[in-house]
C-alpha cells in the first residue's frame, strides 16, 4: 500500500505551548535562567549544545532579559576565545549576523577544575551576579547544569555543584542536571553512577539525555499509536509478525575510534537509542501523558524482554576499523550487531471500523477511547481509497503537526529540561532494566567469548545477520539486496 499509493497526513493544529502532546502541567516559569555548559571546550558542546541553545534563542524560547549562558572547563580561555570557538558551529548567513552576535554576548566563560572548590565558587559568583542584575524586579534562580563531559567526572562534578552552585533558595527556582550517555558500561557501573548522582540529587532533578527521544518522529510514535483508532486493534501479536528497528550509518568511527573501541555498537546505539524506540513501539497505552505514567509503561516493556540467547545475535566488525591508530590491533569490538529480542507482547484490544461510501471508499474509524491527547474534535481516522478523480489510497491520521522549522533533538530536550518535563528522559529504573538486557552479552563480548565477524565497509553487514533475521521469521518484501 505504501509503495503503490499516496499517503496524506491530515495536519492538526499544534499550539505554541504544545498542549496537544502534553498534559500542559509544566507552566512556563519566568525569571532568571542560567544555563551552565560544563565541558564547554569539548566536542559535544561546540557541535550540539551551543548550536541547540542558539536555535532556542532565535526561536524566542530563551529571552535575553532572562537567560545567561556560562561555559566551564579546565582549558584557559577568555569569554571571546570561547565565543570564537563556538561561532563556526552556529548557522551562517547575513540575516543571522545580529542574532549570532547577540547570542554570543550572552555567554561568559569560567575556567576551573572539576574536583576543586575554587572554580565552582567562581562559577557560583558569576551566576549569582547575573541573577542579581536580572532580578531587580522579580526574583528567581533557575540553574540548568549541562554535563558535556566524560561520565568518569560526573560524580565529582555533581558534588561540586551540590556544594557550591545550587540555586539560591531565597530566590526560589530550581537546579537541574543534564547528563549525557553513556550512563555506565554495564549494569553494575550504571547502578554505581546512578547511586553516586542519586545521593546528591533527586530523580526529578536529573535529566538523562538520549537524543533519539528528541527526534520528531520518535516523539510522534505515541500519538500515532494511541490517537488513531485503526492501530489499536492491529497493534498486537495477532497482526504484527515482527518489528525491525534499524540503525545504519554509511561512515565508520572516523576519528572516534579511541572512544568507540571502549564501548562498541551495542553500548553506543542499541542499549540506549534503539531500546528507547523499542519501548515506544511496544508499550501499552499510558494512563495519561504524565512523564511518570509514560516511563512506567516503558519500564514494563524492558522488563518483559526475554534474556538474549547466543543464537539470536550476530556481531560484525568492518574491515579497516583497526587501521585507526587509537584502536588496538586485536580489537573484537563490534561495529555491527543484529539482535533479536523476544518480547512477550500482550494481546491488544479488538475494534471495528465503520464503512461509509461516497464517490470513494472511505473507512472511518470510531473515536479513540480515552482522549489523552485532547484531539477528539479534530475528526476521526479515515482510510480512503479514492476511485475517482485521481486514484489514490490515503490515510487520515492524527499526528502532531511538525513545526515549520523542525527542531533538532537537542533543542527539544534542553527546552524540556527548562520546562521540567521528564517525559523524554531516561528514568533510573528504565536505565537499570535496559542494562539488564545487555549486560550478560556485553561481558561475554568483553571477555572475547563472542566474536565479531568481518564485513566489508559499504555492505549490508555480515550475511549471517540476514540469515538470522530470516530464521527469526522476517520475510524480505522488497527483493533482497545483494550483499557485496
Ligand atoms: N561528541 C558527541 O557527538 C557526543 C558526545 N556524547 C557524550 O557527551 C559527553 C561529552 O562528549 P565530548 O564533548 O565528545 O567529549 P570531549 O572528549 O570533547 O570532552 C569534553 C571536555 O571534557 C574535558 N575532558 C575530557 N576528558 C576529560 C577527562 N578525562 N577528565 C576530565 N575532563 C575531561 C575537556 O575539557 P577541559 O580539558 O577543557 O576541561 C573536554 O573539552 C560524553 O559523555 C560523550 O559520551 C554523546 C553523544 C554524542
Ligand atoms: O549517540 C550517538 O549517535 C550518533 C548518531 O546520531 P544521529 O542523530 O546522527 O542518528 C552516532 O553517530 C554516535 O556514534 C553515537 O554516539
XYZ file of C-alpha atoms and ligand atoms in Angstrom:
548
model
C 0.000 0.000 0.000
C 2.655 2.474 0.961
C 4.654 1.564 -2.122
C 1.858 1.992 -4.636
C -0.291 4.689 -3.133
C -0.196 8.139 -1.781
C -0.139 8.940 1.898
C -1.690 12.093 3.182
C -1.367 13.154 6.731
C -4.029 15.495 7.932
C -2.273 18.158 9.867
C -3.637 19.055 13.251
C -3.016 22.398 14.887
C -0.005 22.388 17.175
C -0.235 25.114 19.704
C 2.778 27.069 20.834
C 2.542 25.691 24.352
C 2.389 22.152 22.920
C -0.804 21.374 24.828
C -1.751 18.788 22.211
C 1.066 16.454 23.028
C 1.438 17.162 26.692
C -0.646 17.433 29.800
C 0.154 21.092 29.948
C 1.185 20.757 33.548
C 4.513 22.436 33.132
C 3.568 26.033 33.435
C 6.358 28.059 31.871
C 8.332 29.814 34.553
C 9.811 33.223 34.231
C 12.721 34.890 35.918
C 16.412 34.448 35.711
C 17.658 31.334 33.906
C 21.324 30.331 33.939
C 22.472 27.567 31.626
C 25.883 26.241 32.520
C 27.676 24.047 29.990
C 30.362 22.056 31.777
C 32.975 20.736 29.363
C 32.452 23.852 27.247
C 35.791 23.364 25.481
C 34.719 19.972 24.140
C 33.272 18.409 21.024
C 29.655 17.935 22.086
C 29.424 21.455 23.493
C 30.528 23.160 20.295
C 28.774 20.836 17.850
C 25.479 20.245 19.619
C 24.874 22.073 22.897
C 25.699 25.664 21.952
C 24.063 25.403 18.491
C 20.909 23.994 20.134
C 20.916 26.892 22.601
C 21.361 29.336 19.739
C 18.370 27.907 17.889
C 16.236 28.086 21.030
C 17.355 31.685 21.445
C 16.456 32.537 17.854
C 13.022 30.981 18.213
C 12.338 33.105 21.282
C 12.455 30.299 23.852
C 15.400 31.913 25.612
C 14.821 35.580 26.324
C 17.893 37.754 26.591
C 16.397 39.617 29.539
C 16.216 36.338 31.489
C 18.915 33.987 30.289
C 22.639 33.896 30.676
C 24.890 31.085 29.461
C 28.096 30.015 31.158
C 30.814 27.806 29.758
C 33.020 25.968 32.235
C 36.041 23.731 31.700
C 39.711 23.445 32.613
C 41.135 24.952 29.417
C 42.166 28.558 29.937
C 40.019 30.675 27.660
C 38.675 34.204 27.678
C 34.978 34.852 27.037
C 35.895 35.857 23.499
C 38.027 32.747 22.930
C 35.032 30.573 23.740
C 32.737 32.688 21.573
C 35.182 32.346 18.664
C 35.270 28.563 19.072
C 31.511 28.357 19.011
C 30.864 30.864 16.229
C 31.909 28.494 13.423
C 29.338 25.902 14.524
C 26.375 28.275 14.521
C 24.257 28.697 11.396
C 25.782 31.149 8.927
C 24.127 33.823 6.820
C 23.934 37.587 6.628
C 20.462 37.653 8.100
C 21.741 35.808 11.176
C 24.738 38.029 11.934
C 22.971 40.126 14.559
C 21.331 37.140 16.240
C 24.645 35.320 16.372
C 26.472 38.233 17.928
C 23.655 38.947 20.423
C 23.607 35.293 21.381
C 27.376 35.113 21.824
C 27.253 38.132 24.120
C 25.088 36.093 26.498
C 27.974 33.668 27.013
C 30.551 34.018 29.742
C 33.393 31.626 30.424
C 34.804 30.418 33.725
C 37.824 28.154 33.873
C 38.389 25.670 36.672
C 38.971 22.070 37.556
C 36.216 19.507 38.066
C 37.214 18.417 41.543
C 38.281 21.535 43.464
C 36.064 24.176 45.088
C 37.733 27.320 43.697
C 36.457 27.066 40.139
C 32.923 26.243 41.255
C 32.933 29.068 43.787
C 33.938 31.418 40.998
C 31.221 29.944 38.801
C 28.628 30.433 41.537
C 29.760 34.038 41.974
C 29.377 34.689 38.246
C 25.908 33.107 38.165
C 24.806 34.971 41.289
C 25.954 38.302 39.860
C 23.881 37.607 36.803
C 20.886 36.649 38.936
C 21.166 39.831 40.972
C 21.451 42.000 37.856
C 18.475 40.335 36.148
C 16.326 40.057 39.244
C 15.998 43.667 40.169
C 12.219 43.411 39.904
C 11.265 39.747 40.135
C 13.327 37.044 41.812
C 14.088 33.568 40.545
C 17.141 31.359 40.384
C 16.830 28.661 37.761
C 20.092 26.822 37.145
C 20.492 24.193 34.454
C 23.843 22.355 34.508
C 24.576 20.524 31.256
C 27.357 17.975 31.773
C 29.022 17.800 28.342
C 31.794 15.798 29.967
C 33.106 12.248 30.101
C 30.942 10.275 32.570
C 34.032 9.462 34.666
C 33.880 13.003 36.093
C 30.100 13.173 36.675
C 30.244 12.191 40.381
C 32.877 14.748 41.324
C 31.246 17.485 39.256
C 27.855 16.758 40.831
C 29.461 17.000 44.282
C 30.904 20.394 43.429
C 27.600 21.669 42.066
C 25.781 20.434 45.148
C 28.312 22.052 47.472
C 28.827 25.393 45.744
C 26.429 26.128 42.918
C 22.860 25.321 43.916
C 20.103 27.815 43.183
C 19.532 30.402 45.859
C 16.569 29.175 47.857
C 15.555 32.674 48.919
C 15.000 33.451 45.241
C 13.127 30.211 44.530
C 13.590 28.378 41.219
C 15.438 25.104 40.790
C 18.675 23.303 39.961
C 18.640 20.619 37.254
C 21.401 18.400 35.943
C 21.528 17.096 32.381
C 23.788 14.088 31.911
C 24.906 12.619 28.622
C 25.254 8.990 27.684
C 26.963 6.590 28.170
C 25.359 6.056 31.569
C 27.750 3.329 32.625
C 29.284 0.400 30.747
C 27.139 -2.332 32.236
C 24.523 -2.888 34.895
C 26.877 -2.589 37.869
C 28.673 0.556 36.683
C 25.376 2.206 35.672
C 23.900 1.464 39.078
C 27.004 2.810 40.785
C 26.838 6.014 38.742
C 23.113 6.347 39.433
C 23.708 5.892 43.175
C 26.518 8.443 43.249
C 24.435 11.065 41.475
C 21.299 9.972 43.340
C 22.918 10.719 46.710
C 23.245 14.328 45.650
C 20.187 14.992 43.513
C 16.630 13.736 43.491
C 15.395 11.903 40.423
C 13.211 14.858 39.299
C 16.374 16.977 39.133
C 18.246 14.516 36.914
C 17.745 14.549 33.139
C 19.462 11.600 31.423
C 19.509 12.689 27.837
C 19.017 10.278 24.957
C 18.844 12.435 21.863
C 16.776 9.847 19.975
C 13.916 10.716 22.332
C 14.084 14.263 20.986
C 13.626 13.268 17.334
C 10.422 14.424 15.650
C 9.124 11.022 14.607
C 10.162 9.280 17.768
C 8.150 11.878 19.698
C 5.240 11.227 17.343
C 5.148 7.474 17.944
C 2.791 7.571 20.926
C 0.411 9.968 19.201
C 0.324 7.796 16.095
C -0.252 4.637 18.074
C -2.755 5.837 20.634
C -4.634 8.659 18.906
C -5.515 6.630 15.800
C -8.289 4.083 16.170
C -7.185 1.762 13.415
C -3.885 0.991 15.063
C -5.439 -0.118 18.339
C -6.882 -3.495 17.255
C -3.973 -4.162 14.900
C -1.046 -3.404 17.175
C -0.654 -6.812 18.769
C 0.910 -10.194 18.234
C -2.028 -11.411 16.131
C -1.349 -8.816 13.452
C 2.308 -7.890 13.687
C 4.751 -10.579 12.618
C 7.864 -8.718 13.690
C 9.222 -5.228 14.108
C 12.625 -4.233 12.868
C 14.330 -1.251 14.403
C 17.233 -0.427 12.141
C 20.094 1.996 12.532
C 22.569 2.299 9.660
C 25.318 4.783 9.090
C 27.358 4.916 5.893
C 30.518 6.046 7.644
C 32.843 4.431 10.151
C 34.136 5.625 13.510
C 36.196 8.394 11.851
C 38.498 9.773 14.490
C 36.359 8.451 17.374
C 37.951 5.003 17.392
C 39.523 5.549 20.822
C 36.148 6.240 22.418
C 34.222 3.760 20.322
C 36.518 0.822 20.961
C 35.771 1.033 24.699
C 32.050 0.815 24.034
C 31.097 -0.847 20.736
C 27.861 -0.602 18.824
C 25.649 -2.213 21.476
C 26.588 0.319 24.161
C 26.795 3.217 21.688
C 23.454 2.742 19.947
C 21.423 -0.359 20.785
C 21.262 -0.356 24.601
C 20.123 3.258 24.628
C 18.719 4.763 21.415
C 17.176 1.643 19.896
C 15.854 0.260 23.174
C 14.117 3.580 23.767
C 12.482 3.291 20.356
C 11.518 -0.313 21.120
C 9.813 0.872 24.306
C 7.710 3.406 22.436
C 6.789 0.855 19.769
C 5.852 -1.882 22.240
C 4.471 -0.155 25.330
C 0.866 -0.218 26.442
C -1.160 2.957 26.436
C -0.202 5.084 29.424
C -2.923 6.278 31.785
C -2.003 9.846 30.866
C 0.855 11.763 29.307
C 2.431 12.461 32.656
C 6.131 11.619 32.339
C 5.896 9.067 35.148
C 2.974 7.242 33.526
C 4.865 7.015 30.248
C 8.074 5.910 31.881
C 6.229 3.298 33.970
C 4.974 1.692 30.757
C 8.430 1.804 29.176
C 9.954 0.019 32.156
C 7.341 -2.750 31.815
C 8.449 -3.332 28.210
C 12.115 -3.567 29.179
C 11.285 -5.965 31.985
C 9.352 -8.169 29.556
C 12.256 -8.708 27.170
C 13.311 -12.327 27.387
C 17.095 -12.829 28.034
C 19.018 -12.823 24.767
C 20.385 -16.164 23.562
C 23.626 -16.547 21.590
C 21.784 -17.795 18.534
C 19.824 -14.529 18.477
C 22.897 -12.366 17.966
C 25.266 -11.690 15.072
C 28.179 -9.324 15.649
C 30.396 -7.785 12.986
C 33.398 -5.536 12.636
C 34.119 -3.714 9.400
C 37.407 -4.337 7.641
C 39.683 -1.341 8.147
C 38.320 -0.476 11.630
C 41.606 -1.492 13.227
C 43.613 0.779 10.890
C 42.714 3.618 13.266
C 45.862 4.084 15.405
C 43.724 4.519 18.542
C 42.159 1.065 18.080
C 44.144 -1.955 19.359
C 45.193 -4.443 16.660
C 43.409 -7.293 18.379
C 40.132 -5.422 18.994
C 36.995 -7.572 18.926
C 34.703 -4.554 19.431
C 31.563 -4.918 17.307
C 30.764 -2.102 14.903
C 27.691 -4.029 13.745
C 25.117 -6.070 15.639
C 21.834 -7.723 14.889
C 19.960 -8.771 17.992
C 16.593 -10.467 18.149
C 14.556 -9.504 21.185
C 11.694 -11.683 22.146
C 9.116 -9.528 23.760
C 6.079 -11.069 25.402
C 3.606 -8.802 23.707
C 0.161 -8.919 25.266
C -2.975 -9.297 23.220
C -4.350 -5.974 22.069
C -7.958 -4.905 22.135
C -10.242 -5.539 19.135
C -12.009 -2.743 17.328
C -14.262 -2.350 14.354
C -14.160 0.116 11.544
C -17.188 1.823 10.059
C -17.613 1.863 6.305
C -19.031 4.912 4.624
C -19.191 5.164 0.838
C -19.463 8.216 -1.298
C -17.575 8.654 -4.517
C -14.740 6.882 -2.875
C -14.197 4.109 -0.392
C -13.693 5.731 2.946
C -13.331 3.740 6.085
C -13.997 5.798 9.106
C -12.983 4.564 12.480
C -14.636 5.080 15.821
C -13.291 7.667 18.185
C -10.333 6.638 20.241
C -11.411 5.820 23.799
C -9.675 7.880 26.449
C -8.742 11.052 24.649
C -5.457 11.733 26.391
C -4.324 13.943 23.500
C -7.425 16.176 23.734
C -7.972 15.948 19.982
C -11.421 14.355 19.541
C -12.952 17.306 17.837
C -10.254 17.210 15.186
C -12.149 14.388 13.481
C -11.934 10.636 13.143
C -9.359 8.480 11.453
C -10.154 7.508 7.912
C -8.741 5.110 5.414
C -9.669 6.267 1.948
C -9.454 4.557 -1.410
C -10.326 7.197 -3.928
C -11.666 5.658 -7.142
C -12.028 8.949 -8.971
C -10.804 11.507 -9.717
C -7.126 10.884 -9.411
C -6.923 7.425 -7.972
C -5.308 7.421 -4.571
C -5.131 5.458 -1.390
C -4.593 7.551 1.669
C -4.986 7.640 5.374
C -6.124 10.401 7.625
C -4.069 10.205 10.733
C -3.841 12.257 13.822
C -0.323 13.412 14.383
C 1.406 16.329 15.923
C 1.942 18.927 13.252
C 5.641 19.138 12.578
C 6.690 22.676 13.182
C 7.800 24.618 10.143
C 11.296 24.538 11.479
C 11.742 21.047 12.882
C 13.908 21.492 15.952
C 16.995 19.414 16.476
C 16.641 16.701 19.091
C 18.923 18.596 21.467
C 16.817 21.758 21.209
C 13.642 19.961 22.244
C 15.351 18.191 25.092
C 17.031 21.282 26.518
C 13.695 23.065 26.346
C 12.028 20.150 28.145
C 14.657 20.430 30.877
C 13.901 24.120 31.323
C 10.181 23.316 31.484
C 10.797 20.475 33.910
C 9.244 17.843 31.644
C 10.980 14.468 32.116
C 8.809 12.535 29.670
C 11.596 12.228 27.107
C 14.389 11.409 29.529
C 15.542 8.087 30.893
C 14.496 7.297 34.460
C 16.836 5.373 36.755
C 14.806 2.141 36.782
C 14.488 2.336 32.980
C 18.241 2.584 32.677
C 18.683 -0.377 35.009
C 16.221 -2.523 33.070
C 17.933 -1.609 29.783
C 21.344 -2.617 31.102
C 19.921 -5.870 32.470
C 19.035 -6.887 28.936
C 22.520 -6.470 27.543
C 24.988 -6.900 30.395
C 25.457 -10.716 30.145
C 26.091 -10.489 26.397
C 28.388 -7.465 26.758
C 30.504 -9.225 29.366
C 30.975 -12.178 27.063
C 31.993 -9.889 24.216
C 34.415 -8.028 26.507
C 35.961 -11.349 27.529
C 36.450 -12.314 23.878
C 33.969 -15.192 24.069
C 31.707 -13.799 21.358
C 33.464 -12.984 18.110
C 32.694 -10.148 15.723
C 32.533 -11.327 12.107
C 34.395 -9.265 9.496
C 32.350 -7.426 6.868
C 33.189 -5.110 4.020
C 32.643 -1.364 4.537
C 29.696 -0.289 2.394
C 27.995 -3.697 2.583
C 24.826 -4.721 4.456
C 26.972 -6.193 7.217
C 27.713 -9.891 7.739
C 25.496 -12.220 5.658
C 24.916 -14.160 8.867
C 22.805 -11.235 10.090
C 20.354 -11.616 7.190
C 20.222 -15.348 7.816
C 19.443 -14.710 11.461
C 16.568 -12.400 10.543
C 15.162 -14.988 8.123
C 15.345 -17.682 10.787
C 13.508 -15.326 13.128
C 10.644 -15.041 10.647
C 11.408 -11.814 8.816
C 10.301 -12.059 5.194
C 12.027 -9.809 2.654
C 9.366 -7.845 0.821
C 11.331 -5.568 -1.480
C 13.680 -8.003 -3.179
C 16.833 -8.878 -1.375
C 19.767 -6.532 -1.907
C 22.862 -8.367 -2.930
C 25.427 -8.402 -0.167
C 28.670 -7.284 -1.850
N 30.596 14.349 20.851
C 29.434 13.830 20.534
O 28.957 13.938 19.408
C 28.635 13.100 21.567
C 29.042 13.045 22.882
N 28.265 12.426 23.809
C 28.672 12.400 25.208
O 28.830 13.725 25.677
C 29.887 13.813 26.623
C 30.921 14.814 26.139
O 31.409 14.375 24.885
P 32.543 15.146 24.089
O 32.305 16.605 24.109
O 32.664 14.461 22.802
O 33.820 14.827 24.980
P 35.238 15.505 24.971
O 36.249 14.411 24.986
O 35.367 16.558 23.930
O 35.269 16.151 26.442
C 34.602 17.362 26.782
C 35.508 18.190 27.676
O 35.706 17.496 28.891
C 37.030 17.693 29.367
N 37.643 16.375 29.494
C 37.922 15.479 28.519
N 38.465 14.361 29.030
C 38.499 14.552 30.376
C 38.936 13.740 31.462
N 39.428 12.531 31.284
N 38.825 14.255 32.695
C 38.324 15.482 32.904
N 37.899 16.272 31.894
C 37.986 15.821 30.658
C 37.732 18.527 28.329
O 37.696 19.871 28.756
P 38.858 20.559 29.575
O 40.094 19.759 29.406
O 38.942 21.939 28.997
O 38.368 20.568 30.970
C 36.886 18.396 27.103
O 36.934 19.545 26.290
C 30.416 12.394 26.755
O 29.728 11.774 27.805
C 30.015 11.749 25.443
O 29.906 10.363 25.545
C 27.060 11.879 23.488
C 26.591 11.886 22.205
C 27.348 12.464 21.132
O 24.831 8.815 20.109
C 25.293 8.628 19.003
O 24.533 8.917 17.938
C 25.139 9.141 16.670
C 24.006 9.063 15.655
O 23.056 10.036 15.934
P 22.116 10.583 14.750
O 21.224 11.528 15.446
O 23.029 11.213 13.745
O 21.416 9.384 14.182
C 26.220 8.147 16.364
O 26.887 8.506 15.180
C 27.204 8.120 17.517
O 28.132 7.056 17.291
C 26.522 7.867 18.824
O 27.447 8.080 19.893
